[in-house]
PDB file of C-alpha atoms in Angstrom:
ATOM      1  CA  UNK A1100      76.393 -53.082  43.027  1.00 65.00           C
ATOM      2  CA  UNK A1101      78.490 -53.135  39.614  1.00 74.00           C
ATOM      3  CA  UNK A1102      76.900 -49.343  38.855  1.00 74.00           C
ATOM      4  CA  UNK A1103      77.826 -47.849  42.545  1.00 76.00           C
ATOM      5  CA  UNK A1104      81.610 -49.645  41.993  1.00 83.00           C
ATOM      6  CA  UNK A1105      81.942 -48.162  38.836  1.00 85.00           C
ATOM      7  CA  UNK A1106      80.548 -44.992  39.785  1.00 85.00           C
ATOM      8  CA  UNK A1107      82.896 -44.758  42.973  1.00 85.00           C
ATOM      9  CA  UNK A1108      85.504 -45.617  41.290  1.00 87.00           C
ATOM     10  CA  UNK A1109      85.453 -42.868  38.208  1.00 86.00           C
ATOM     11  CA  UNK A1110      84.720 -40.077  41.382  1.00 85.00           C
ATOM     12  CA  UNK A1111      87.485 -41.034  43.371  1.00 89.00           C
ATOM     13  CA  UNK A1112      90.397 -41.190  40.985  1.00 89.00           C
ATOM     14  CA  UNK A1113      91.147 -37.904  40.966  1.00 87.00           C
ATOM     15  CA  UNK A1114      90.922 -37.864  44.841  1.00 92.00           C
ATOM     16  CA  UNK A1115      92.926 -40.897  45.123  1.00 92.00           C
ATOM     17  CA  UNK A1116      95.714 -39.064  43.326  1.00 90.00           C
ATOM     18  CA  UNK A1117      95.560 -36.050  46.188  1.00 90.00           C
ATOM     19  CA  UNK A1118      95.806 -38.714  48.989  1.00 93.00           C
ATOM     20  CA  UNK A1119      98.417 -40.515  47.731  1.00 92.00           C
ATOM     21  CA  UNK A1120     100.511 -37.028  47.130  1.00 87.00           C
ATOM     22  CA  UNK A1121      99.089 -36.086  50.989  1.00 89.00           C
ATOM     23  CA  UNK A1122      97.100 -33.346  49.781  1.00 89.00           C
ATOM     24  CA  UNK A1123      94.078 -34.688  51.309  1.00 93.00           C
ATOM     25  CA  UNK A1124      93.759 -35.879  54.711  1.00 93.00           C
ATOM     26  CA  UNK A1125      92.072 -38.770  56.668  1.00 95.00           C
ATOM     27  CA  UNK A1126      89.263 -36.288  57.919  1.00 97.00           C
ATOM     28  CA  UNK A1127      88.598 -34.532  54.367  1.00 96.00           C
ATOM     29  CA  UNK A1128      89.013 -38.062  52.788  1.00 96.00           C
ATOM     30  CA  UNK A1129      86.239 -39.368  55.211  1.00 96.00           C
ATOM     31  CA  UNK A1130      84.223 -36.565  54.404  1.00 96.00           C
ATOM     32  CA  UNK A1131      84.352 -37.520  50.863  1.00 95.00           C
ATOM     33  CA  UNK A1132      83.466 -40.937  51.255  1.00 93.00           C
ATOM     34  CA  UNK A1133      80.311 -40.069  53.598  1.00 94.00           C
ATOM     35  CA  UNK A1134      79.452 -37.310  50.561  1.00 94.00           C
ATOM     36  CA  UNK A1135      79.515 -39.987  48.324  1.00 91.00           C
ATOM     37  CA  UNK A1136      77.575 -42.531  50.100  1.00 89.00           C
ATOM     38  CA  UNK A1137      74.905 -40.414  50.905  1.00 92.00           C
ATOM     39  CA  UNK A1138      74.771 -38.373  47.325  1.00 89.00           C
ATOM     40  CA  UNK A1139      75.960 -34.792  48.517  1.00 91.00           C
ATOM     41  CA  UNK A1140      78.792 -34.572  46.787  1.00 89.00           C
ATOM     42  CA  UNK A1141      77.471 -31.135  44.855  1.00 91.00           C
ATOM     43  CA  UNK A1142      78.008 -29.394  48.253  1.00 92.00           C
ATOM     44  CA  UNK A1143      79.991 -26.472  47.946  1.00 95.00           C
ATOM     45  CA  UNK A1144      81.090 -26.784  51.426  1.00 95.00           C
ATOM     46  CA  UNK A1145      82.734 -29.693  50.510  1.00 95.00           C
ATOM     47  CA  UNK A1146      84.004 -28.396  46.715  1.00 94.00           C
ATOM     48  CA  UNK A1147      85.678 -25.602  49.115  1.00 93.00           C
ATOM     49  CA  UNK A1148      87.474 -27.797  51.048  1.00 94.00           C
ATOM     50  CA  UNK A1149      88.890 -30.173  48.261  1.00 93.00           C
ATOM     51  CA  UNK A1150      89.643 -27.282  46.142  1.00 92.00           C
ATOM     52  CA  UNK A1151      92.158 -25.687  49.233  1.00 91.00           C
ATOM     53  CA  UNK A1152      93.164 -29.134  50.224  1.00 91.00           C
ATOM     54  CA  UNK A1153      94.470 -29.392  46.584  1.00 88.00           C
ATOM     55  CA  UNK A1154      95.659 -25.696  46.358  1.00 87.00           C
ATOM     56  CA  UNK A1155      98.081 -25.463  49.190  1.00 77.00           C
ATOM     57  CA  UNK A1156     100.244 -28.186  47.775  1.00 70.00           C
ATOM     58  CA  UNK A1157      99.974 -26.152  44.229  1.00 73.00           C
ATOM     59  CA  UNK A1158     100.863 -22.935  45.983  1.00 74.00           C
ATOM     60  CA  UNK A1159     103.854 -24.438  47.959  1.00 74.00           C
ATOM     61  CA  UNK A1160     104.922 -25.720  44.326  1.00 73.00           C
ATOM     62  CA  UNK A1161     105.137 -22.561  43.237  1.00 74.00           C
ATOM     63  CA  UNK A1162     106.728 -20.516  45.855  1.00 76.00           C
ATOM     64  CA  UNK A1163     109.662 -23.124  45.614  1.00 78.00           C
ATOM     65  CA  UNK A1164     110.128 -22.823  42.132  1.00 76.00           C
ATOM     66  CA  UNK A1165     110.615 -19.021  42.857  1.00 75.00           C
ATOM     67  CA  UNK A1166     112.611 -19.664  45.651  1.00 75.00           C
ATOM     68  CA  UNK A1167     115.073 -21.639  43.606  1.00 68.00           C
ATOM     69  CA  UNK A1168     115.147 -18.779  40.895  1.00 57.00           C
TER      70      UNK A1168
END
């Protein structure tokens, strides 16, 4: 069990970061989790949907920095 821990751990740290700064959402979290579990996390469905989960918050960023220009 040590090996899946550790290996959960190290794959979700990054994710856990998105959460926490509400990037990422319950569904799209639980999505992740079910990935994980049963070893699909190389789906590029799922890539997609992190990637725009984590872009829209970058993008929003942005636009308020130029805003406040």
């Amino acid at each position: 069990y040590m090996y899946c821990a550790g290996k959960f751990l190290t794959e979700m740290e990054n994710i856990s970061y998105h959460v926490a700064a509400g990037n990422i959402d319950k569904l799209l979290l639980g999505e992740i989790i079910s990935a994980f579990i049963n070893e699909e996390m190389d789906s590029e469905e799922l890539k997609l949907k992190i990637f725009n989960a984590i872009n829209v918050e970058t993008v929003k960023q942005i636009v308020t920095k130029k805003e406040g220009l």
